[in-house]
C-alpha positions as MATLAB code, in Angstrom:
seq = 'XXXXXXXXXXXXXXXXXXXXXXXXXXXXXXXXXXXXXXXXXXXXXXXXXXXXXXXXXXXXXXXXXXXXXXXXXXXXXXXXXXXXXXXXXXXXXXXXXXXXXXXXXXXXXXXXXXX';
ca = [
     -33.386  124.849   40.497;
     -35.441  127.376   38.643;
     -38.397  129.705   40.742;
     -41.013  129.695   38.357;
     -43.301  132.423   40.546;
     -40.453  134.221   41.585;
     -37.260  133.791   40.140;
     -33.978  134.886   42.178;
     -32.851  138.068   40.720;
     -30.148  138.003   38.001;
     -27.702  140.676   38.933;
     -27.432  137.828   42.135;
     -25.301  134.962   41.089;
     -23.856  133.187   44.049;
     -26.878  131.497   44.612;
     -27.414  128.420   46.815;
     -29.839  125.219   47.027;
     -31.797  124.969   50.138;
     -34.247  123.011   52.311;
     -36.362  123.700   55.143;
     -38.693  121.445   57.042;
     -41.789  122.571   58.950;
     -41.843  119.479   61.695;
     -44.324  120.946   63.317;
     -48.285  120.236   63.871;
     -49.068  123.697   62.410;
     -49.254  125.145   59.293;
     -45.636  127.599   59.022;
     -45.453  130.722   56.435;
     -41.546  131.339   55.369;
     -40.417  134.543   53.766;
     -36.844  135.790   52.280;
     -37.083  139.788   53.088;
     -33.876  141.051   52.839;
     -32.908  140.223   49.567;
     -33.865  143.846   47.172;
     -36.084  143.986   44.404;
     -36.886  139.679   45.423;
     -40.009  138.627   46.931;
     -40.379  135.019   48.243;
     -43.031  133.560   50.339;
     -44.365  130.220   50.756;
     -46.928  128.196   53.247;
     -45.166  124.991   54.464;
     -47.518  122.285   55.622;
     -46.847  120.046   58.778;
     -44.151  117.470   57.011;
     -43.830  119.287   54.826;
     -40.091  119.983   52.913;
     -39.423  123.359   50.885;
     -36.356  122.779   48.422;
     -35.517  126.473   47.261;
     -32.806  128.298   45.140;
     -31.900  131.615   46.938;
     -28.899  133.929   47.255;
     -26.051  133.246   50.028;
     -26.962  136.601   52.170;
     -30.721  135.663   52.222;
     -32.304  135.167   55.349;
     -35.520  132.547   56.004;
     -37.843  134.278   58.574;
     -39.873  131.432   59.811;
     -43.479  132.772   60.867;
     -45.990  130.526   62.785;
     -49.758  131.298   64.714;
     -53.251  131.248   64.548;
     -55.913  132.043   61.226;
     -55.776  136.286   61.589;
     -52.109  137.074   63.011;
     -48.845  135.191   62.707;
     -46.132  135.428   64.981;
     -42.174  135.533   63.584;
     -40.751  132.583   65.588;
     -37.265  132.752   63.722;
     -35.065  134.192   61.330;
     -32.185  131.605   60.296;
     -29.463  131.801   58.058;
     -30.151  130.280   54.475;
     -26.461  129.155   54.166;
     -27.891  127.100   57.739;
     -30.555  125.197   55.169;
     -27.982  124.729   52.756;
     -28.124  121.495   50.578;
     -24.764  119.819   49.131;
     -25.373  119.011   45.760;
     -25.881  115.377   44.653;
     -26.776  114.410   48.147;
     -30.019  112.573   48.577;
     -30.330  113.730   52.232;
     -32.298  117.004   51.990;
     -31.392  118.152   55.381;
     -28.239  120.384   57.239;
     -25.594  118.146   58.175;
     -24.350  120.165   60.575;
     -25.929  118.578   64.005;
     -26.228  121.568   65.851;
     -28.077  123.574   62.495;
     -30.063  120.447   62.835;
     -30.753  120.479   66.336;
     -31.595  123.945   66.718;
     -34.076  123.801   63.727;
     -35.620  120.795   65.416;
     -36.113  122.774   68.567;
     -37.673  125.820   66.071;
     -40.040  123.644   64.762;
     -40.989  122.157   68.118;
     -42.279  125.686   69.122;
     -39.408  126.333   71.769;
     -37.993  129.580   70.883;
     -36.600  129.655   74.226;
     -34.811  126.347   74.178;
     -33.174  127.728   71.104;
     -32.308  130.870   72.457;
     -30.364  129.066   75.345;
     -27.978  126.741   72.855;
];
């Protein structure tokens, strides 16, 4: 799946197909920092799904709050988001990736912390 804004970068080739969902009542920003010379950044809208190409190591730092300032709630593991290919089911399999993404969302950092 191409990036048409920002395109994973080339000298990268294990790359992997991804989805997040932002569950949540509030609007979620999502950014992939610690990939170098790469910048990805989206808004995710409550309900929303974000299907995204990105290399294994990267990292989805999930960042959530108010108009002026946004907290970062999370930092998960891309290969956690990762989607099998021909599936039509755009979300983890794994139940406890699931779960703990569905606690994320919820806006319990601390419930997640304790699994």
């Amino acid at each position: 799946m191409p990036q048409i804004f920002d395109p994973v970068p080339h000298d990268n080739c294990d790359r992997i197909l991804c989805c997040y969902a932002n569950v949540t009542s509030k609007i979620q920003v999502v950014r992939i920092t610690n990939i170098a010379n790469w910048y990805f950044e989206r808004v995710v809208f409550p309900g929303q799904r974000l299907v995204f190409e990105c290399p294994r190591p990267a990292q989805l730092e999930v960042h959530c709050g108010m108009m002026a300032s946004a907290i970062l709630s999370d930092t998960i593991p891309c290969t956690e988001l990762l989607v099998q290919e021909g599936e039509d089911n755009f979300f983890p399999s794994d139940p406890i990736t699931q779960q703990r993404l569905e606690l994320l969302n919820e806006g319990s950092p601390q419930e997640v912390m304790s699994h």
